Tab-separated table of N, CA and C in Angstrom:
chain	number	residue	atom	x	y	z
A	1	MET	N	226.935	62.585	124.030
A	1	MET	CA	228.197	62.225	124.240
A	1	MET	C	228.935	62.834	125.275
A	2	THR	N	229.844	62.110	125.867
A	2	THR	CA	230.386	62.837	127.405
A	2	THR	C	231.822	63.477	126.972
A	3	THR	N	232.359	64.416	127.434
A	3	THR	CA	233.478	64.859	127.306
A	3	THR	C	234.792	63.823	126.962
A	4	THR	N	234.934	62.666	127.772
A	4	THR	CA	235.893	61.875	127.395
A	4	THR	C	235.440	60.835	126.189
A	5	ASP	N	234.348	60.791	125.794
A	5	ASP	CA	233.860	60.285	124.439
A	5	ASP	C	234.262	61.079	123.351
A	6	ASN	N	234.383	62.398	123.653
A	6	ASN	CA	234.525	63.464	122.521
A	6	ASN	C	236.278	63.189	122.255
A	7	VAL	N	236.740	63.053	123.367
A	7	VAL	CA	238.435	63.106	123.221
A	7	VAL	C	238.792	61.869	122.496
A	8	PHE	N	238.223	60.689	123.186
A	8	PHE	CA	238.168	59.586	122.568
A	8	PHE	C	237.927	59.260	120.902
A	9	GLN	N	236.822	60.067	120.781
A	9	GLN	CA	236.499	59.988	118.965
A	9	GLN	C	237.843	60.743	118.283
A	10	SER	N	238.186	62.109	118.980
A	10	SER	CA	238.950	62.929	118.386
A	10	SER	C	240.174	62.050	118.090
A	11	TYR	N	240.848	61.443	118.992
A	11	TYR	CA	241.906	60.676	119.112
A	11	TYR	C	241.897	59.733	118.187
A	12	GLY	N	240.758	59.086	117.953
A	12	GLY	CA	240.702	58.129	116.730
A	12	GLY	C	240.756	58.498	115.566
A	13	ARG	N	240.216	59.697	115.474
A	13	ARG	CA	240.752	60.751	113.910
A	13	ARG	C	241.686	61.009	113.795
A	14	CYS	N	242.540	61.486	114.827
A	14	CYS	CA	244.001	61.788	114.518
A	14	CYS	C	245.017	60.683	114.447
A	15	CYS	N	244.516	59.495	114.848
A	15	CYS	CA	245.468	58.180	114.678
A	15	CYS	C	245.339	57.774	113.287
A	16	ARG	N	244.336	58.070	112.431
A	16	ARG	CA	244.283	57.528	111.239
A	16	ARG	C	245.368	57.758	110.353
A	17	ASP	N	246.408	58.689	110.554
A	17	ASP	CA	247.388	59.300	109.975
A	17	ASP	C	248.807	59.283	110.851
A	18	GLU	N	249.854	58.401	110.763
A	18	GLU	CA	251.030	58.319	111.498
A	18	GLU	C	251.628	59.721	111.492
A	19	GLN	N	251.297	60.486	110.451
A	19	GLN	CA	251.793	61.910	110.860
A	19	GLN	C	251.541	62.636	111.783
A	20	PHE	N	250.262	62.228	112.449
A	20	PHE	CA	249.984	63.211	113.794
A	20	PHE	C	250.950	62.749	114.610
A	21	PHE	N	251.725	61.777	114.901
A	21	PHE	CA	252.669	61.531	115.911
A	21	PHE	C	254.059	62.077	115.579
A	22	VAL	N	254.353	62.282	113.946
A	22	VAL	CA	255.552	62.799	113.546
A	22	VAL	C	255.522	64.201	113.882
A	23	ASP	N	254.525	64.941	113.452
A	23	ASP	CA	254.066	66.089	113.828
A	23	ASP	C	253.983	66.547	115.203
A	24	PHE	N	253.473	65.870	116.176
A	24	PHE	CA	253.414	66.121	117.472
A	24	PHE	C	254.956	66.136	117.973
A	25	TYR	N	255.922	65.208	117.655
A	25	TYR	CA	257.244	65.255	117.982
A	25	TYR	C	258.143	66.718	117.375
A	26	THR	N	257.592	66.930	116.467
A	26	THR	CA	258.139	67.956	115.874
A	26	THR	C	258.028	69.532	116.689
A	27	PHE	N	256.640	69.396	117.005
A	27	PHE	CA	256.075	70.545	117.921
A	27	PHE	C	256.928	70.463	119.023
A	28	PHE	N	256.848	69.367	119.788
A	28	PHE	CA	257.249	69.052	121.037
A	28	PHE	C	258.843	69.579	121.212
A	29	MET	N	259.589	68.759	120.208
A	29	MET	CA	260.852	69.058	120.285
A	29	MET	C	261.406	70.436	119.680
A	30	ASP	N	260.535	71.292	119.034
A	30	ASP	CA	260.827	72.651	118.938
A	30	ASP	C	260.611	73.533	120.034
A	31	SER	N	259.515	72.866	120.966
A	31	SER	CA	259.304	73.914	122.050
A	31	SER	C	260.609	74.283	123.153
A	32	SER	N	261.418	73.225	122.840
A	32	SER	CA	262.515	73.474	124.030
A	32	SER	C	264.060	72.640	123.229
A	33	GLU	N	265.012	73.713	123.258
A	33	GLU	CA	266.379	72.959	123.072
A	33	GLU	C	266.692	71.716	123.874
A	34	GLN	N	266.373	71.855	124.997
A	34	GLN	CA	266.922	70.808	126.227
A	34	GLN	C	265.992	69.543	125.867
A	35	ILE	N	264.422	69.805	125.230
A	35	ILE	CA	263.870	68.802	125.015
A	35	ILE	C	264.291	67.931	123.593
A	36	HIS	N	264.686	68.955	122.759
A	36	HIS	CA	265.395	68.472	121.288
A	36	HIS	C	266.477	67.682	121.892
A	37	GLN	N	267.298	68.126	122.683
A	37	GLN	CA	268.548	67.204	122.841
A	37	GLN	C	268.312	66.119	123.468
A	38	ARG	N	267.144	65.701	124.371
A	38	ARG	CA	266.814	64.506	124.859
A	38	ARG	C	266.502	63.617	123.871
A	39	PHE	N	265.908	63.796	122.411
A	39	PHE	CA	265.462	62.795	121.546
A	39	PHE	C	266.842	62.639	120.540
A	40	LEU	N	267.878	63.141	120.547
A	40	LEU	CA	268.698	63.126	119.371
A	40	LEU	C	269.068	61.748	118.825
A	41	ASP	N	269.157	61.066	120.273
A	41	ASP	CA	269.705	59.626	119.690
A	41	ASP	C	268.807	58.595	119.924
A	42	THR	N	267.125	59.104	119.734
A	42	THR	CA	266.184	58.214	120.175
A	42	THR	C	265.637	57.518	118.825
A	43	ASP	N	265.375	56.306	118.924
A	43	ASP	CA	264.559	55.434	117.834
A	43	ASP	C	263.030	56.236	117.592
A	44	MET	N	262.941	57.180	116.932
A	44	MET	CA	261.623	57.896	116.814
A	44	MET	C	260.305	57.008	116.510
A	45	ALA	N	260.503	55.850	115.744
A	45	ALA	CA	259.442	55.035	115.256
A	45	ALA	C	258.843	54.257	116.640
A	46	ALA	N	259.808	53.962	117.392
A	46	ALA	CA	259.692	53.228	118.703
A	46	ALA	C	259.019	54.200	119.574
A	47	GLN	N	259.657	55.378	119.844
A	47	GLN	CA	258.832	56.253	120.638
A	47	GLN	C	257.590	56.834	120.111
A	48	ARG	N	257.321	56.858	118.795
A	48	ARG	CA	256.089	57.136	118.312
A	48	ARG	C	254.915	56.005	118.875
A	49	HIS	N	255.232	54.702	118.728
A	49	HIS	CA	254.390	53.771	119.339
A	49	HIS	C	254.196	54.032	120.741
A	50	LEU	N	255.222	54.268	121.321
A	50	LEU	CA	254.943	54.503	123.083
A	50	LEU	C	254.051	55.649	123.186
A	51	LEU	N	254.369	56.724	122.540
A	51	LEU	CA	253.403	57.852	122.367
A	51	LEU	C	251.914	57.536	122.164
A	52	ARG	N	251.753	56.661	121.523
A	52	ARG	CA	250.131	56.222	120.852
A	52	ARG	C	249.729	55.699	121.972
A	53	ASN	N	250.348	54.617	122.790
A	53	ASN	CA	250.089	53.978	123.936
A	53	ASN	C	250.054	54.889	124.976
A	54	GLY	N	250.688	55.854	125.332
A	54	GLY	CA	250.556	56.718	126.331
A	54	GLY	C	249.216	57.408	126.201
A	55	ILE	N	249.087	58.101	124.922
A	55	ILE	CA	248.041	58.959	125.221
A	55	ILE	C	246.599	58.195	125.368
A	56	MET	N	246.576	56.962	124.901
A	56	MET	CA	245.520	56.009	124.830
A	56	MET	C	245.215	55.594	126.549
A	57	GLN	N	246.250	55.608	127.306
A	57	GLN	CA	246.355	55.287	128.835
A	57	GLN	C	245.850	56.276	129.266
A	58	LEU	N	246.264	57.730	129.195
A	58	LEU	CA	245.634	59.024	129.391
A	58	LEU	C	244.108	59.001	129.390
A	59	ILE	N	243.467	58.735	128.105
A	59	ILE	CA	242.034	58.731	127.930
A	59	ILE	C	241.581	57.765	128.459
A	60	LEU	N	241.933	56.630	128.338
A	60	LEU	CA	241.256	55.595	129.155
A	60	LEU	C	241.062	55.397	130.612
A	61	THR	N	242.297	56.047	131.168
A	61	THR	CA	242.089	56.216	132.695
A	61	THR	C	241.035	57.264	133.064
A	62	ALA	N	240.964	58.439	131.982
A	62	ALA	CA	239.976	59.262	132.477
A	62	ALA	C	238.588	58.593	132.367
A	63	ARG	N	238.359	57.590	131.206
A	63	ARG	CA	237.256	56.798	131.150
A	63	ARG	C	237.012	55.728	132.231
A	64	GLY	N	237.811	55.969	133.278
A	64	GLY	CA	237.401	54.875	134.587
A	64	GLY	C	238.299	53.847	134.507
A	65	MET	N	239.227	53.410	133.645
A	65	MET	CA	240.210	52.190	133.886
A	65	MET	C	241.418	52.726	135.150
A	66	SER	N	241.948	51.719	135.714
A	66	SER	CA	243.004	51.708	136.500
A	66	SER	C	243.990	52.731	136.093
A	67	ASP	N	244.405	53.283	137.216
A	67	ASP	CA	245.664	54.262	136.721
A	67	ASP	C	247.167	53.672	136.836
A	68	ARG	N	247.123	52.169	137.271
A	68	ARG	CA	248.006	51.443	137.408
A	68	ARG	C	249.323	51.833	136.317
A	69	LYS	N	248.954	52.010	135.040
A	69	LYS	CA	249.946	52.093	133.967
A	69	LYS	C	250.463	53.366	134.087
A	70	LEU	N	249.645	54.329	134.300
A	70	LEU	CA	249.951	55.822	134.591
A	70	LEU	C	251.129	56.077	135.630
A	71	ARG	N	250.796	55.183	136.706
A	71	ARG	CA	251.742	55.453	137.635
A	71	ARG	C	253.207	54.805	137.535
A	72	ALA	N	252.962	53.776	136.558
A	72	ALA	CA	254.269	53.158	136.207
A	72	ALA	C	255.099	53.969	135.086
A	73	LEU	N	254.305	54.991	134.453
A	73	LEU	CA	254.598	55.930	133.660
A	73	LEU	C	255.385	56.973	134.483
A	74	GLY	N	254.636	57.307	135.343
A	74	GLY	CA	255.130	58.295	136.256
A	74	GLY	C	256.764	57.939	136.887
A	75	GLU	N	256.775	56.618	137.387
A	75	GLU	CA	257.766	55.830	138.110
A	75	GLU	C	259.152	56.279	136.872
A	76	SER	N	258.547	55.770	135.746
A	76	SER	CA	259.862	55.604	134.736
A	76	SER	C	260.277	56.910	134.619
A	77	HIS	N	259.436	58.006	134.322
A	77	HIS	CA	259.778	59.326	133.953
A	77	HIS	C	260.404	60.233	135.307
A	78	ASN	N	260.410	59.524	136.471
A	78	ASN	CA	260.508	60.547	137.509
A	78	ASN	C	262.097	60.726	137.681
A	79	ARG	N	262.848	61.552	138.678
A	79	ARG	CA	264.143	61.970	138.824
A	79	ARG	C	265.105	61.267	138.861
A	80	HIS	N	264.773	59.907	139.401
A	80	HIS	CA	265.363	58.604	139.213
A	80	HIS	C	265.633	57.907	138.030
A	81	HIS	N	264.879	58.260	137.273
A	81	HIS	CA	264.920	57.225	135.690
A	81	HIS	C	265.256	58.071	134.817
A	82	TYR	N	264.181	58.465	133.974
A	82	TYR	CA	264.133	59.408	132.734
A	82	TYR	C	264.619	60.878	133.304
A	83	ASN	N	264.380	61.284	134.319
A	83	ASN	CA	264.311	62.529	134.700
A	83	ASN	C	263.815	63.839	134.013
A	84	ILE	N	262.469	63.551	133.852
A	84	ILE	CA	261.619	64.494	132.926
A	84	ILE	C	261.029	65.488	133.605
A	85	ASP	N	261.627	66.616	133.300
A	85	ASP	CA	261.202	67.863	134.109
A	85	ASP	C	260.124	68.185	134.308
A	86	PRO	N	259.206	68.233	135.263
A	86	PRO	CA	257.802	68.330	135.404
A	86	PRO	C	257.186	69.719	134.513
A	87	ALA	N	257.911	70.478	134.285
A	87	ALA	CA	257.482	71.712	133.662
A	87	ALA	C	257.529	71.180	132.370
A	88	TRP	N	258.042	70.017	131.520
A	88	TRP	CA	257.936	69.829	130.076
A	88	TRP	C	256.424	69.011	129.923
A	89	TYR	N	255.824	68.886	131.001
A	89	TYR	CA	254.413	68.086	130.565
A	89	TYR	C	253.492	69.277	129.887
A	90	ASP	N	253.805	70.547	130.415
A	90	ASP	CA	252.997	71.842	129.840
A	90	ASP	C	253.294	71.898	128.309
A	91	LEU	N	254.692	71.846	127.982
A	91	LEU	CA	255.101	71.754	126.630
A	91	LEU	C	254.339	70.595	125.634
A	92	TRP	N	254.362	69.346	126.650
A	92	TRP	CA	253.972	68.151	125.895
A	92	TRP	C	252.519	68.231	125.426
A	93	LEU	N	251.905	68.823	126.565
A	93	LEU	CA	250.196	69.043	126.077
A	93	LEU	C	250.132	70.196	125.270
A	94	ASP	N	250.786	71.062	125.277
A	94	ASP	CA	250.681	72.269	124.039
A	94	ASP	C	251.045	71.659	122.785
A	95	ALA	N	251.905	70.844	122.577
A	95	ALA	CA	252.391	70.233	121.233
A	95	ALA	C	251.499	69.134	120.873
A	96	LEU	N	250.953	68.418	121.826
A	96	LEU	CA	249.795	67.426	121.352
A	96	LEU	C	248.515	68.398	120.772
A	97	MET	N	248.252	69.516	121.449
A	97	MET	CA	246.875	70.155	120.871
A	97	MET	C	247.435	70.718	119.665
A	98	GLU	N	248.452	71.035	119.655
A	98	GLU	CA	248.757	71.658	118.233
A	98	GLU	C	248.772	70.730	116.831
A	99	ALA	N	249.108	69.355	117.439
A	99	ALA	CA	248.888	68.106	116.408
A	99	ALA	C	247.418	67.854	116.422
A	100	VAL	N	246.626	67.989	117.383
A	100	VAL	CA	245.259	67.855	117.258
A	100	VAL	C	244.716	68.705	116.145
A	101	ARG	N	245.125	70.005	116.630
A	101	ARG	CA	244.584	71.056	115.455
A	101	ARG	C	244.789	70.938	114.225
A	102	GLN	N	245.865	70.070	113.851
A	102	GLN	CA	246.172	69.903	112.599
A	102	GLN	C	245.684	68.846	111.929
A	103	HIS	N	245.289	67.771	112.808
A	103	HIS	CA	245.304	66.574	112.223
A	103	HIS	C	243.706	66.094	112.387
A	104	ASP	N	242.832	66.700	113.331
A	104	ASP	CA	241.497	66.411	113.896
A	104	ASP	C	240.409	67.396	112.816
A	105	PRO	N	239.749	66.653	111.717
A	105	PRO	CA	239.155	67.636	110.956
A	105	PRO	C	237.906	68.502	111.911
A	106	ASP	N	237.643	67.608	112.802
A	106	ASP	CA	236.477	68.386	113.842
A	106	ASP	C	236.820	69.090	115.072
A	107	TYR	N	238.101	69.597	114.794
A	107	TYR	CA	238.822	70.222	115.762
A	107	TYR	C	238.163	71.636	116.062
A	108	SER	N	237.964	71.818	117.299
A	108	SER	CA	237.414	73.196	117.817
A	108	SER	C	238.010	73.666	118.903
A	109	PRO	N	238.008	75.136	119.525
A	109	PRO	CA	238.503	75.349	120.608
A	109	PRO	C	237.906	74.629	121.889
A	110	THR	N	236.493	74.348	121.883
A	110	THR	CA	235.665	73.506	122.684
A	110	THR	C	236.493	72.131	122.861
A	111	LEU	N	236.571	71.604	121.677
A	111	LEU	CA	237.137	70.028	121.596
A	111	LEU	C	238.642	70.200	122.365
A	112	GLU	N	239.330	71.194	122.258
A	112	GLU	CA	240.856	71.325	122.563
A	112	GLU	C	240.713	71.542	124.221
A	113	ALA	N	239.605	72.205	124.818
A	113	ALA	CA	239.182	72.550	126.032
A	113	ALA	C	238.999	71.086	126.800
A	114	GLU	N	238.239	70.272	126.025
A	114	GLU	CA	237.758	69.073	126.537
A	114	GLU	C	239.308	67.871	126.677
A	115	TRP	N	239.821	68.159	125.386
A	115	TRP	CA	241.131	67.321	125.509
A	115	TRP	C	241.981	67.572	127.026
A	116	ARG	N	242.462	68.882	126.737
A	116	ARG	CA	242.963	69.312	128.197
A	116	ARG	C	242.287	68.751	129.646
A	117	ASP	N	240.967	69.003	129.601
A	117	ASP	CA	240.479	68.583	130.965
A	117	ASP	C	240.730	67.035	131.042
A	118	VAL	N	240.635	66.247	130.079
A	118	VAL	CA	240.368	64.933	130.030
A	118	VAL	C	241.668	64.121	130.594
A	119	LEU	N	242.837	65.204	129.969
A	119	LEU	CA	244.163	64.609	130.070
A	119	LEU	C	244.803	64.944	131.448
A	120	ARG	N	244.750	66.325	131.882
A	120	ARG	CA	245.194	67.124	133.029
A	120	ARG	C	245.303	66.084	133.831
A	121	PRO	N	244.140	65.436	134.691
A	121	PRO	CA	244.521	64.423	136.124
A	121	PRO	C	245.655	63.498	135.800
A	122	GLY	N	245.851	62.697	134.590
A	122	GLY	CA	246.521	61.830	134.282
A	122	GLY	C	247.943	62.476	134.362
A	123	ILE	N	248.029	63.637	133.436
A	123	ILE	CA	249.330	64.250	133.278
A	123	ILE	C	250.036	64.523	134.644
A	124	ASN	N	249.012	65.086	135.512
A	124	ASN	CA	249.412	65.556	136.820
A	124	ASN	C	249.770	64.340	137.891
A	125	LEU	N	249.180	63.157	137.427
A	125	LEU	CA	249.626	61.991	138.347
A	125	LEU	C	251.096	61.570	137.666
A	126	ILE	N	251.303	61.525	136.399
A	126	ILE	CA	252.557	61.259	136.169
A	126	ILE	C	253.645	62.524	136.616
A	127	ARG	N	253.492	63.769	136.313
A	127	ARG	CA	254.291	64.695	136.536
A	127	ARG	C	254.228	64.604	138.132
A	128	ASN	N	253.557	64.435	139.059
A	128	ASN	CA	253.633	64.353	140.577
A	128	ASN	C	254.758	63.172	141.176
A	129	ALA	N	254.783	62.492	140.127
A	129	ALA	CA	255.810	61.244	140.647
A	129	ALA	C	257.231	61.506	140.482
A	130	TYR	N	257.512	62.641	140.141
A	130	TYR	CA	258.548	63.173	140.020
A	130	TYR	C	259.453	63.241	141.038
């Protein structure tokens, strides 16, 4: 299997339990008071749905799909719209890896490195739209 296949399969295992997304937001919001404040009035069920789709877009783009949706995400998250601090993407990825660590029974440090390698180009595309 390829690296992107491994990540795709891992994500499938994580998605079996909605708690994966709940835990991700707990880790992410705990990483920064500024991030926590940004989510205070957020419909978290809707936000988890957006997250589910966003992670899938990152993986599918790494697997060769068009990056059009990631470019749109970068536009919506840039300084003129949601104004997401580019530094927060590292915290986002760390929170995601903590959630994967807790929810994928096949987690390993090697798998985490694969996740990071697969997602980094798409995350950078979004971050660089700032």
